[in-house]
Amino acid sequence: MNYKTQMEAAKLGIITKEMETVSGKEKVDVHKLRELVACGKIVIPANRNHRSLNPEGIGDGLKTKINVNLGVSGDCADYSKEFEKVRLSIELGAESIMDLSNYGKTNTFRKELIDISTAMIGTVPMYDAIGYLEKDLMDISAKDFFKVVEAHAKEGVDFMTIHAGINKHAVETFKKSNRITNIVSRGGSLLFAWMEMTGNENPFYEFYDDLLDILYEYDVTISLGDALRPGSIHDSTDAGQITELIELGNLTKRAWEKNVQVLVEGPGHMAINEIPANMVIQKRLCHGAPFYVLGPLVTDIAPGYDHITSAIGGAIAASNGANFLCYVTPAEHLRLPDLNDVKEGIIASKIAAHAADIANGIPGAREIDNKMSDARRRIDWEDMFSYAIDGAKAREYFESTPPADKHSCSMCGKMCAMRTTNKILSGEKVELKGE
């Protein structure tokens, strides 16, 4: 039997090599996995032209995955620095990289990225449209936008953020709202501007079936972008956000009917108490499709520390239904992140994802925590460094102020609780002055 997408294969009862890989990684029965891919609750973004890909699954019952955003801008157009970030992201175990380049001819960078990356690759074709087409925004036609989508698909992009839900109805709802930060989605704002200047409907909504035909041909997963996501906690869960989300649920079903895999994107900025309900609403309105969140950032006053505000929100979101976390770096809202910002953002997101996996009872999630706890009991520093998410940083901290006694650290010294208890349980005396 012939098939073009993972979803189509799953519906036909076919277990693909990508499903077998994900099954092995996740310790999930491959037949159960196939059923969940068939009904859209798990996606395996895997463009047939991305030959270096080590596939991953995203969805309920699987480990929470993280995404790294990178790419050049007009102010920072050094592709060599972006490839350093790519290599670091893969080394630190990020499952996904989104190329958000918005300056110049980005396809040279993107093709090389796809050639070398074992992580899945995502893009937002709307960002690339102006540079690719060499036209100003108002002069771009609906067909032009689709040319960029098809170019990205041919290159091997595994998933694309497409803001198909911001239609004229959603725009009118947005205009009637009392938002502080209006539209903060870059792609969403460009589409909003195009719609307002031309008077036309969103082409990705109006010609959605044509879009799905392109994505189906290459097995590109559509990541339904949330153009009206809240950019401040004041704006969260308002009529604009929910109106668009309802439309994204309809678009999800239409994509599944054409055997196109779907991710749904979500907030944004949101107070902690609103996060669990938002996850439930999204899953209900979008029929259980995997949920991809940026943060959520739980406060608006921490520029320079937004990797922390994001990790707090991400852990809560992922323990309440979100499946895919987009990292946020300390540079968020301030500048293009440098290499260290990328590392900080990845580590913060991995902490949030792992914490959620423990809360969700993902098979094997607690094992490494138990190993770390045992190493701490034994005061085995080398084992502790090996189990740490960032072992290099842990070692650097420990060695920066070395203890006189290797069976402790410089904070507690000979009063180390582990050391004291170990000695007593092994029948030794604890003599703090004489030792």
CSV table of C-alpha atoms in Angstrom, one decimal:
chain,number,residue,atom,x,y,z
A,1,MET,CA,0.0,0.0,0.0
A,2,ASN,CA,1.2,3.5,-0.9
A,3,TYR,CA,1.2,6.4,1.6
A,4,LYS,CA,2.6,9.9,1.8
A,5,THR,CA,2.3,10.8,5.4
A,6,GLN,CA,2.8,9.2,8.8
A,7,MET,CA,-0.9,9.7,9.5
A,8,GLU,CA,-2.0,8.1,6.3
A,9,ALA,CA,0.3,5.1,6.9
A,10,ALA,CA,-1.1,4.8,10.4
A,11,LYS,CA,-4.7,4.9,9.2
A,12,LEU,CA,-3.8,2.1,6.7
A,13,GLY,CA,-2.4,0.0,9.5
A,14,ILE,CA,1.2,0.4,8.4
A,15,ILE,CA,4.0,0.7,11.0
A,16,THR,CA,6.7,3.0,9.5
A,17,LYS,CA,10.4,3.0,10.4
A,18,GLU,CA,9.8,6.4,12.1
A,19,MET,CA,7.1,4.8,14.3
A,20,GLU,CA,9.5,2.0,15.2
A,21,THR,CA,12.2,4.5,16.1
A,22,VAL,CA,9.8,6.6,18.3
A,23,SER,CA,8.5,3.4,19.9
A,24,GLY,CA,12.0,2.4,21.0
A,25,LYS,CA,12.9,5.8,22.3
A,26,GLU,CA,9.6,6.2,24.3
A,27,LYS,CA,9.2,2.6,25.5
A,28,VAL,CA,5.7,2.6,24.0
A,29,ASP,CA,4.1,-0.3,22.2
A,30,VAL,CA,4.4,0.4,18.5
A,31,HIS,CA,0.9,-0.7,17.7
A,32,LYS,CA,-0.6,1.6,20.3
A,33,LEU,CA,1.7,4.4,18.9
A,34,ARG,CA,0.3,3.8,15.4
A,35,GLU,CA,-3.3,4.1,16.7
A,36,LEU,CA,-2.5,7.4,18.3
A,37,VAL,CA,-0.8,8.7,15.1
A,38,ALA,CA,-3.8,7.6,13.1
A,39,CYS,CA,-6.2,9.7,15.3
A,40,GLY,CA,-3.9,12.7,15.5
A,41,LYS,CA,-3.1,12.6,19.2
A,42,ILE,CA,0.6,11.9,18.4
A,43,VAL,CA,2.6,13.5,15.5
A,44,ILE,CA,5.9,12.4,14.1
A,45,PRO,CA,7.1,15.4,12.0
A,46,ALA,CA,9.3,13.8,9.4
A,47,ASN,CA,9.6,15.3,5.9
A,48,ARG,CA,10.7,12.7,3.4
A,49,ASN,CA,13.4,15.0,2.2
A,50,HIS,CA,15.0,15.4,5.7
A,51,ARG,CA,17.3,12.4,5.4
A,52,SER,CA,19.5,13.2,8.5
A,53,LEU,CA,16.5,13.2,10.8
A,54,ASN,CA,16.3,11.1,14.0
A,55,PRO,CA,12.6,11.2,14.4
A,56,GLU,CA,10.7,12.1,17.5
A,57,GLY,CA,7.1,11.8,18.6
A,58,ILE,CA,5.1,14.6,20.1
A,59,GLY,CA,1.9,14.0,22.0
A,60,ASP,CA,0.1,12.5,25.1
A,61,GLY,CA,1.9,9.7,26.8
A,62,LEU,CA,5.3,10.7,25.4
A,63,LYS,CA,8.2,12.7,26.9
A,64,THR,CA,7.7,16.4,26.6
A,65,LYS,CA,9.8,17.8,23.7
A,66,ILE,CA,11.6,21.1,23.5
A,67,ASN,CA,12.2,23.5,20.5
A,68,VAL,CA,15.0,26.0,20.0
A,69,ASN,CA,14.4,29.1,17.9
A,70,LEU,CA,17.3,30.6,16.0
A,71,GLY,CA,18.1,32.3,12.7
A,72,VAL,CA,19.5,35.6,11.4
A,73,SER,CA,17.9,39.1,11.4
A,74,GLY,CA,18.8,42.3,9.6
A,75,ASP,CA,20.8,43.4,12.6
A,76,CYS,CA,22.5,40.1,13.2
A,77,ALA,CA,23.2,38.3,9.9
A,78,ASP,CA,26.1,36.0,10.8
A,79,TYR,CA,25.2,32.5,9.7
A,80,SER,CA,28.3,31.0,11.3
A,81,LYS,CA,27.1,32.0,14.7
A,82,GLU,CA,23.7,30.4,14.0
A,83,PHE,CA,25.4,27.1,13.2
A,84,GLU,CA,27.3,27.3,16.5
A,85,LYS,CA,23.8,27.5,18.1
A,86,VAL,CA,22.6,24.6,16.0
A,87,ARG,CA,25.5,22.4,17.1
A,88,LEU,CA,25.0,23.3,20.7
A,89,SER,CA,21.3,22.7,20.5
A,90,ILE,CA,21.8,19.2,19.2
A,91,GLU,CA,24.6,18.5,21.7
A,92,LEU,CA,22.3,19.5,24.6
A,93,GLY,CA,19.5,17.2,23.3
A,94,ALA,CA,16.9,19.6,21.8
A,95,GLU,CA,14.5,17.6,19.7
A,96,SER,CA,13.5,20.5,17.4
A,97,ILE,CA,15.1,23.6,15.8
A,98,MET,CA,13.0,26.3,14.2
A,99,ASP,CA,14.8,28.5,11.6
A,100,LEU,CA,13.2,31.9,12.1
A,101,SER,CA,15.5,33.8,9.7
A,102,ASN,CA,13.9,36.9,8.3
A,103,TYR,CA,16.7,38.5,6.4
A,104,GLY,CA,18.3,37.9,3.0
A,105,LYS,CA,18.2,34.6,1.0
A,106,THR,CA,17.7,32.2,3.9
A,107,ASN,CA,17.5,29.0,1.8
A,108,THR,CA,21.2,28.4,1.7
A,109,PHE,CA,21.4,28.4,5.5
A,110,ARG,CA,18.2,26.3,5.8
A,111,LYS,CA,19.4,23.7,3.3
A,112,GLU,CA,22.6,23.2,5.2
A,113,LEU,CA,20.7,23.1,8.4
A,114,ILE,CA,18.4,20.3,7.1
A,115,ASP,CA,21.4,18.4,5.8
A,116,ILE,CA,23.2,18.3,9.2
A,117,SER,CA,20.4,18.3,11.7
A,118,THR,CA,19.2,15.1,13.4
A,119,ALA,CA,16.6,17.3,15.2
A,120,MET,CA,13.4,18.1,13.4
A,121,ILE,CA,13.3,21.4,11.6
A,122,GLY,CA,10.5,23.9,11.7
A,123,THR,CA,10.0,27.3,9.9
A,124,VAL,CA,7.5,30.1,9.6
A,125,PRO,CA,7.3,30.7,5.8
A,126,MET,CA,5.6,34.1,6.4
A,127,TYR,CA,8.9,35.4,7.9
A,128,ASP,CA,10.8,34.4,4.7
A,129,ALA,CA,8.2,35.7,2.2
A,130,ILE,CA,9.5,39.2,1.8
A,131,GLY,CA,13.2,38.2,1.4
A,132,TYR,CA,12.4,35.2,-0.8
A,133,LEU,CA,10.0,37.0,-3.1
A,134,GLU,CA,11.8,40.3,-3.1
A,135,LYS,CA,8.5,42.1,-2.8
A,136,ASP,CA,7.0,44.5,-0.3
A,137,LEU,CA,4.3,43.1,2.0
A,138,MET,CA,1.3,44.7,0.2
A,139,ASP,CA,2.5,43.5,-3.2
A,140,ILE,CA,2.6,39.8,-2.3
A,141,SER,CA,-0.2,37.7,-3.7
A,142,ALA,CA,-1.9,34.7,-2.2
A,143,LYS,CA,-0.1,32.5,-4.8
A,144,ASP,CA,3.2,34.1,-3.7
A,145,PHE,CA,2.8,33.0,-0.1
A,146,PHE,CA,2.2,29.4,-1.3
A,147,LYS,CA,5.3,29.5,-3.4
A,148,VAL,CA,7.3,30.0,-0.2
A,149,VAL,CA,5.5,27.2,1.6
A,150,GLU,CA,6.2,24.8,-1.2
A,151,ALA,CA,9.9,25.9,-1.4
A,152,HIS,CA,10.3,25.1,2.3
A,153,ALA,CA,8.5,21.8,2.0
A,154,LYS,CA,10.8,20.7,-0.9
A,155,GLU,CA,13.9,21.6,1.1
A,156,GLY,CA,12.9,19.1,3.8
A,157,VAL,CA,11.2,21.2,6.6
A,158,ASP,CA,9.4,18.9,9.0
A,159,PHE,CA,6.8,21.3,10.4
A,160,MET,CA,5.7,24.8,9.5
A,161,THR,CA,3.9,27.4,11.6
A,162,ILE,CA,1.0,28.7,9.5
A,163,HIS,CA,-1.2,31.3,11.0
A,164,ALA,CA,-4.4,30.1,9.3
A,165,GLY,CA,-6.8,30.9,12.1
A,166,ILE,CA,-6.6,34.7,12.0
A,167,ASN,CA,-9.5,35.3,9.6
A,168,LYS,CA,-11.6,38.3,9.2
A,169,HIS,CA,-14.0,37.2,12.0
A,170,ALA,CA,-11.1,36.8,14.4
A,171,VAL,CA,-9.7,40.2,13.4
A,172,GLU,CA,-13.0,41.9,14.2
A,173,THR,CA,-13.1,40.2,17.6
A,174,PHE,CA,-9.5,41.3,18.3
A,175,LYS,CA,-10.3,44.9,17.4
A,176,LYS,CA,-13.2,45.0,19.9
A,177,SER,CA,-11.0,43.7,22.7
A,178,ASN,CA,-9.2,45.8,25.2
A,179,ARG,CA,-5.7,44.5,24.8
A,180,ILE,CA,-2.6,46.2,26.1
A,181,THR,CA,-0.1,44.5,23.7
A,182,ASN,CA,-2.4,43.9,20.7
A,183,ILE,CA,-0.8,41.3,18.3
A,184,VAL,CA,2.7,40.1,19.4
A,185,SER,CA,3.0,37.2,16.9
A,186,ARG,CA,5.4,38.3,14.2
A,187,GLY,CA,3.8,36.2,11.5
A,188,GLY,CA,0.3,37.0,12.8
A,189,SER,CA,1.0,40.8,12.7
A,190,LEU,CA,2.3,40.6,9.1
A,191,LEU,CA,-0.8,38.7,8.0
A,192,PHE,CA,-3.0,41.2,9.9
A,193,ALA,CA,-1.3,44.0,8.2
A,194,TRP,CA,-1.6,42.3,4.7
A,195,MET,CA,-5.3,41.7,5.3
A,196,GLU,CA,-5.9,45.3,6.4
A,197,MET,CA,-3.9,46.8,3.5
A,198,THR,CA,-5.4,44.6,0.8
A,199,GLY,CA,-8.9,44.1,2.2
A,200,ASN,CA,-8.5,40.4,1.4
A,201,GLU,CA,-9.2,37.3,3.6
A,202,ASN,CA,-6.2,35.5,5.1
A,203,PRO,CA,-4.9,33.4,2.1
A,204,PHE,CA,-3.9,30.5,4.4
A,205,TYR,CA,-7.5,30.4,5.7
A,206,GLU,CA,-9.3,31.1,2.4
A,207,PHE,CA,-7.2,28.6,0.4
A,208,TYR,CA,-6.6,26.2,3.3
A,209,ASP,CA,-7.2,23.1,1.2
A,210,ASP,CA,-4.5,24.1,-1.3
A,211,LEU,CA,-2.1,24.6,1.6
A,212,LEU,CA,-2.9,21.1,2.9
A,213,ASP,CA,-2.2,19.6,-0.6
A,214,ILE,CA,1.3,21.0,-0.5
A,215,LEU,CA,2.0,19.8,3.1
A,216,TYR,CA,0.5,16.3,2.3
A,217,GLU,CA,2.9,15.9,-0.7
A,218,TYR,CA,6.0,16.1,1.5
A,219,ASP,CA,4.5,15.0,4.8
A,220,VAL,CA,5.0,18.4,6.5
A,221,THR,CA,3.2,18.7,9.8
A,222,ILE,CA,1.2,21.9,10.1
A,223,SER,CA,1.7,23.8,13.3
A,224,LEU,CA,-1.4,25.9,13.5
A,225,GLY,CA,0.0,29.3,14.7
A,226,ASP,CA,-1.7,31.4,17.3
A,227,ALA,CA,-1.6,34.8,15.8
A,228,LEU,CA,-3.7,36.2,18.6
A,229,ARG,CA,-1.8,34.6,21.5
A,230,PRO,CA,-1.6,36.9,24.5
A,231,GLY,CA,1.6,39.0,24.7
A,232,SER,CA,0.9,40.0,28.3
A,233,ILE,CA,-0.9,38.5,31.2
A,234,HIS,CA,-3.5,41.2,30.9
A,235,ASP,CA,-4.5,39.9,27.5
A,236,SER,CA,-4.7,36.2,28.3
A,237,THR,CA,-7.8,34.1,27.7
A,238,ASP,CA,-9.6,37.0,26.0
A,239,ALA,CA,-12.2,36.8,23.2
A,240,GLY,CA,-9.6,37.1,20.5
A,241,GLN,CA,-7.5,34.2,21.7
A,242,ILE,CA,-10.5,31.9,22.2
A,243,THR,CA,-12.1,32.9,18.9
A,244,GLU,CA,-8.9,32.0,17.0
A,245,LEU,CA,-8.6,28.8,19.1
A,246,ILE,CA,-12.1,27.7,18.1
A,247,GLU,CA,-11.1,28.2,14.4
A,248,LEU,CA,-7.9,26.2,14.9
A,249,GLY,CA,-10.0,23.3,16.1
A,250,ASN,CA,-12.0,23.3,12.9
A,251,LEU,CA,-8.8,23.6,10.8
A,252,THR,CA,-7.3,20.6,12.8
A,253,LYS,CA,-10.2,18.3,11.7
A,254,ARG,CA,-9.9,19.5,8.1
A,255,ALA,CA,-6.1,18.7,8.0
A,256,TRP,CA,-6.7,15.2,9.5
A,257,GLU,CA,-9.3,14.6,6.8
A,258,LYS,CA,-6.4,15.1,4.3
A,259,ASN,CA,-4.0,13.0,6.3
A,260,VAL,CA,-1.9,16.0,7.3
A,261,GLN,CA,-0.4,15.8,10.8
A,262,VAL,CA,-1.2,18.8,13.2
A,263,LEU,CA,0.3,20.6,16.1
A,264,VAL,CA,-1.6,23.5,17.7
A,265,GLU,CA,0.2,26.4,19.1
A,266,GLY,CA,-0.8,28.2,22.3
A,267,PRO,CA,0.1,31.1,24.6
A,268,GLY,CA,2.1,33.2,25.2
A,269,HIS,CA,1.9,35.2,28.5
A,270,MET,CA,-0.5,33.9,31.1
A,271,ALA,CA,-0.9,34.1,34.9
A,272,ILE,CA,-0.2,30.8,36.6
A,273,ASN,CA,-3.8,30.3,37.8
A,274,GLU,CA,-5.1,30.4,34.1
A,275,ILE,CA,-2.7,27.8,32.7
A,276,PRO,CA,-4.4,24.5,33.6
A,277,ALA,CA,-7.8,25.6,32.3
A,278,ASN,CA,-6.2,26.8,29.0
A,279,MET,CA,-4.6,23.5,28.4
A,280,VAL,CA,-7.9,21.7,29.0
A,281,ILE,CA,-9.8,24.1,26.7
A,282,GLN,CA,-7.2,23.7,23.9
A,283,LYS,CA,-7.3,19.9,24.1
A,284,ARG,CA,-11.1,20.0,24.0
A,285,LEU,CA,-11.5,22.5,21.2
A,286,CYS,CA,-8.7,20.9,19.1
A,287,HIS,CA,-9.8,17.3,19.6
A,288,GLY,CA,-6.7,16.2,21.5
A,289,ALA,CA,-4.1,17.4,18.9
A,290,PRO,CA,-0.6,17.9,20.5
A,291,PHE,CA,-0.2,21.3,22.0
A,292,TYR,CA,2.9,23.5,21.4
A,293,VAL,CA,3.4,26.4,23.8
A,294,LEU,CA,5.7,29.4,24.0
A,295,GLY,CA,6.2,29.5,27.7
A,296,PRO,CA,3.7,30.5,28.9
A,297,LEU,CA,5.5,33.4,30.6
A,298,VAL,CA,3.9,33.9,34.0
A,299,THR,CA,4.9,37.5,34.6
A,300,ASP,CA,5.8,40.4,32.4
A,301,ILE,CA,8.4,42.2,34.5
A,302,ALA,CA,11.4,39.9,34.2
A,303,PRO,CA,13.4,40.9,31.0
A,304,GLY,CA,16.8,39.2,31.2
A,305,TYR,CA,15.2,36.3,33.2
A,306,ASP,CA,12.4,35.2,30.9
A,307,HIS,CA,13.9,31.7,30.6
A,308,ILE,CA,12.8,31.4,34.3
A,309,THR,CA,9.3,32.9,33.9
A,310,SER,CA,8.9,30.6,30.8
A,311,ALA,CA,10.2,27.5,32.6
A,312,ILE,CA,7.7,28.0,35.5
A,313,GLY,CA,4.8,28.3,33.0
A,314,GLY,CA,6.1,25.5,30.8
A,315,ALA,CA,6.3,23.0,33.7
A,316,ILE,CA,2.7,23.8,34.7
A,317,ALA,CA,1.5,23.7,31.1
A,318,ALA,CA,3.2,20.4,30.3
A,319,SER,CA,1.9,18.8,33.4
A,320,ASN,CA,-1.6,19.8,32.4
A,321,GLY,CA,-1.6,18.7,28.7
A,322,ALA,CA,0.9,20.6,26.7
A,323,ASN,CA,3.3,18.3,24.8
A,324,PHE,CA,5.9,20.6,23.2
A,325,LEU,CA,7.7,23.6,24.8
A,326,CYS,CA,9.3,26.3,22.8
A,327,TYR,CA,12.3,27.6,24.7
A,328,VAL,CA,12.6,31.2,25.8
A,329,THR,CA,16.1,32.6,26.5
A,330,PRO,CA,17.2,35.4,28.8
A,331,ALA,CA,17.4,37.6,25.8
A,332,GLU,CA,13.6,37.4,25.1
A,333,HIS,CA,12.2,40.9,24.5
A,334,LEU,CA,15.7,42.4,24.4
A,335,ARG,CA,17.9,41.1,21.5
A,336,LEU,CA,18.8,38.1,19.3
A,337,PRO,CA,20.1,35.5,21.8
A,338,ASP,CA,23.8,34.7,21.8
A,339,LEU,CA,25.3,31.2,22.4
A,340,ASN,CA,25.1,31.4,26.1
A,341,ASP,CA,21.5,32.7,26.0
A,342,VAL,CA,20.7,29.6,23.9
A,343,LYS,CA,22.2,27.3,26.4
A,344,GLU,CA,20.4,28.9,29.3
A,345,GLY,CA,17.1,28.7,27.4
A,346,ILE,CA,17.6,25.0,26.5
A,347,ILE,CA,18.5,24.0,30.1
A,348,ALA,CA,15.5,25.9,31.5
A,349,SER,CA,13.2,24.3,29.1
A,350,LYS,CA,14.6,20.8,29.7
A,351,ILE,CA,14.1,21.3,33.4
A,352,ALA,CA,10.5,22.3,32.8
A,353,ALA,CA,9.9,19.4,30.4
A,354,HIS,CA,11.5,16.8,32.7
A,355,ALA,CA,9.6,18.1,35.8
A,356,ALA,CA,6.4,17.7,33.8
A,357,ASP,CA,7.3,14.2,32.7
A,358,ILE,CA,7.7,13.1,36.3
A,359,ALA,CA,4.4,14.6,37.2
A,360,ASN,CA,2.7,12.9,34.2
A,361,GLY,CA,4.1,9.5,35.1
A,362,ILE,CA,6.0,9.1,31.9
A,363,PRO,CA,7.7,5.6,32.0
A,364,GLY,CA,11.3,5.9,33.1
A,365,ALA,CA,11.2,9.6,33.8
A,366,ARG,CA,12.1,9.3,37.5
A,367,GLU,CA,15.0,6.9,37.0
A,368,ILE,CA,17.7,9.4,36.5
A,369,ASP,CA,16.5,11.4,39.5
A,370,ASN,CA,16.7,8.3,41.6
A,371,LYS,CA,20.3,7.8,40.4
A,372,MET,CA,21.2,11.3,41.3
A,373,SER,CA,19.7,10.9,44.7
A,374,ASP,CA,21.7,7.8,45.3
A,375,ALA,CA,24.9,9.5,44.1
A,376,ARG,CA,24.2,12.3,46.6
A,377,ARG,CA,23.7,9.8,49.4
A,378,ARG,CA,27.1,8.2,48.5
A,379,ILE,CA,28.6,11.7,48.0
A,380,ASP,CA,30.0,10.5,44.6
A,381,TRP,CA,30.7,13.7,42.8
A,382,GLU,CA,31.6,12.2,39.4
A,383,ASP,CA,28.3,10.3,39.3
A,384,MET,CA,26.4,13.5,40.3
A,385,PHE,CA,28.0,15.4,37.4
A,386,SER,CA,27.2,12.6,35.0
A,387,TYR,CA,23.5,12.6,35.9
A,388,ALA,CA,23.1,16.4,35.9
A,389,ILE,CA,21.3,18.1,33.1
A,390,ASP,CA,24.3,20.5,32.9
A,391,GLY,CA,27.2,18.5,34.4
A,392,ALA,CA,29.8,20.9,33.2
A,393,LYS,CA,28.2,23.8,35.2
A,394,ALA,CA,27.7,21.6,38.2
A,395,ARG,CA,31.4,20.6,38.1
A,396,GLU,CA,32.5,24.3,37.6
A,397,TYR,CA,30.5,25.3,40.7
A,398,PHE,CA,31.9,22.5,42.9
A,399,GLU,CA,35.5,23.0,41.9
A,400,SER,CA,35.4,26.8,42.2
A,401,THR,CA,35.5,26.5,46.0
A,402,PRO,CA,36.8,23.0,46.7
A,403,PRO,CA,36.1,21.5,50.1
A,404,ALA,CA,38.9,20.4,52.5
A,405,ASP,CA,37.2,17.0,52.6
A,406,LYS,CA,36.1,15.5,49.3
A,407,HIS,CA,33.2,13.8,51.1
A,408,SER,CA,31.4,17.1,51.4
A,409,CYS,CA,31.0,20.5,49.7
A,410,SER,CA,32.2,23.9,50.8
A,411,MET,CA,28.8,24.9,52.0
A,412,CYS,CA,28.4,22.3,54.8
A,413,GLY,CA,31.9,20.9,55.2
A,414,LYS,CA,32.2,18.3,57.9
A,415,MET,CA,28.6,19.1,58.9
A,416,CYS,CA,27.3,17.6,55.7
A,417,ALA,CA,24.1,15.7,56.5
A,418,MET,CA,24.9,12.9,54.1
A,419,ARG,CA,28.4,12.5,55.6
A,420,THR,CA,27.1,12.5,59.2
A,421,THR,CA,24.3,10.0,58.5
A,422,ASN,CA,26.6,7.7,56.5
A,423,LYS,CA,29.1,7.5,59.3
A,424,ILE,CA,26.5,6.8,62.0
A,425,LEU,CA,24.8,4.1,59.8
A,426,SER,CA,28.2,2.4,59.2
A,427,GLY,CA,29.0,2.3,62.9
A,428,GLU,CA,31.5,5.2,62.9
A,429,LYS,CA,31.7,8.2,65.3
A,430,VAL,CA,31.1,11.7,64.2
A,431,GLU,CA,33.8,13.9,65.7
A,432,LEU,CA,33.7,17.3,64.1
A,433,LYS,CA,36.6,19.0,65.9
A,434,GLY,CA,39.1,16.1,66.0
A,435,GLU,CA,38.7,14.9,62.4
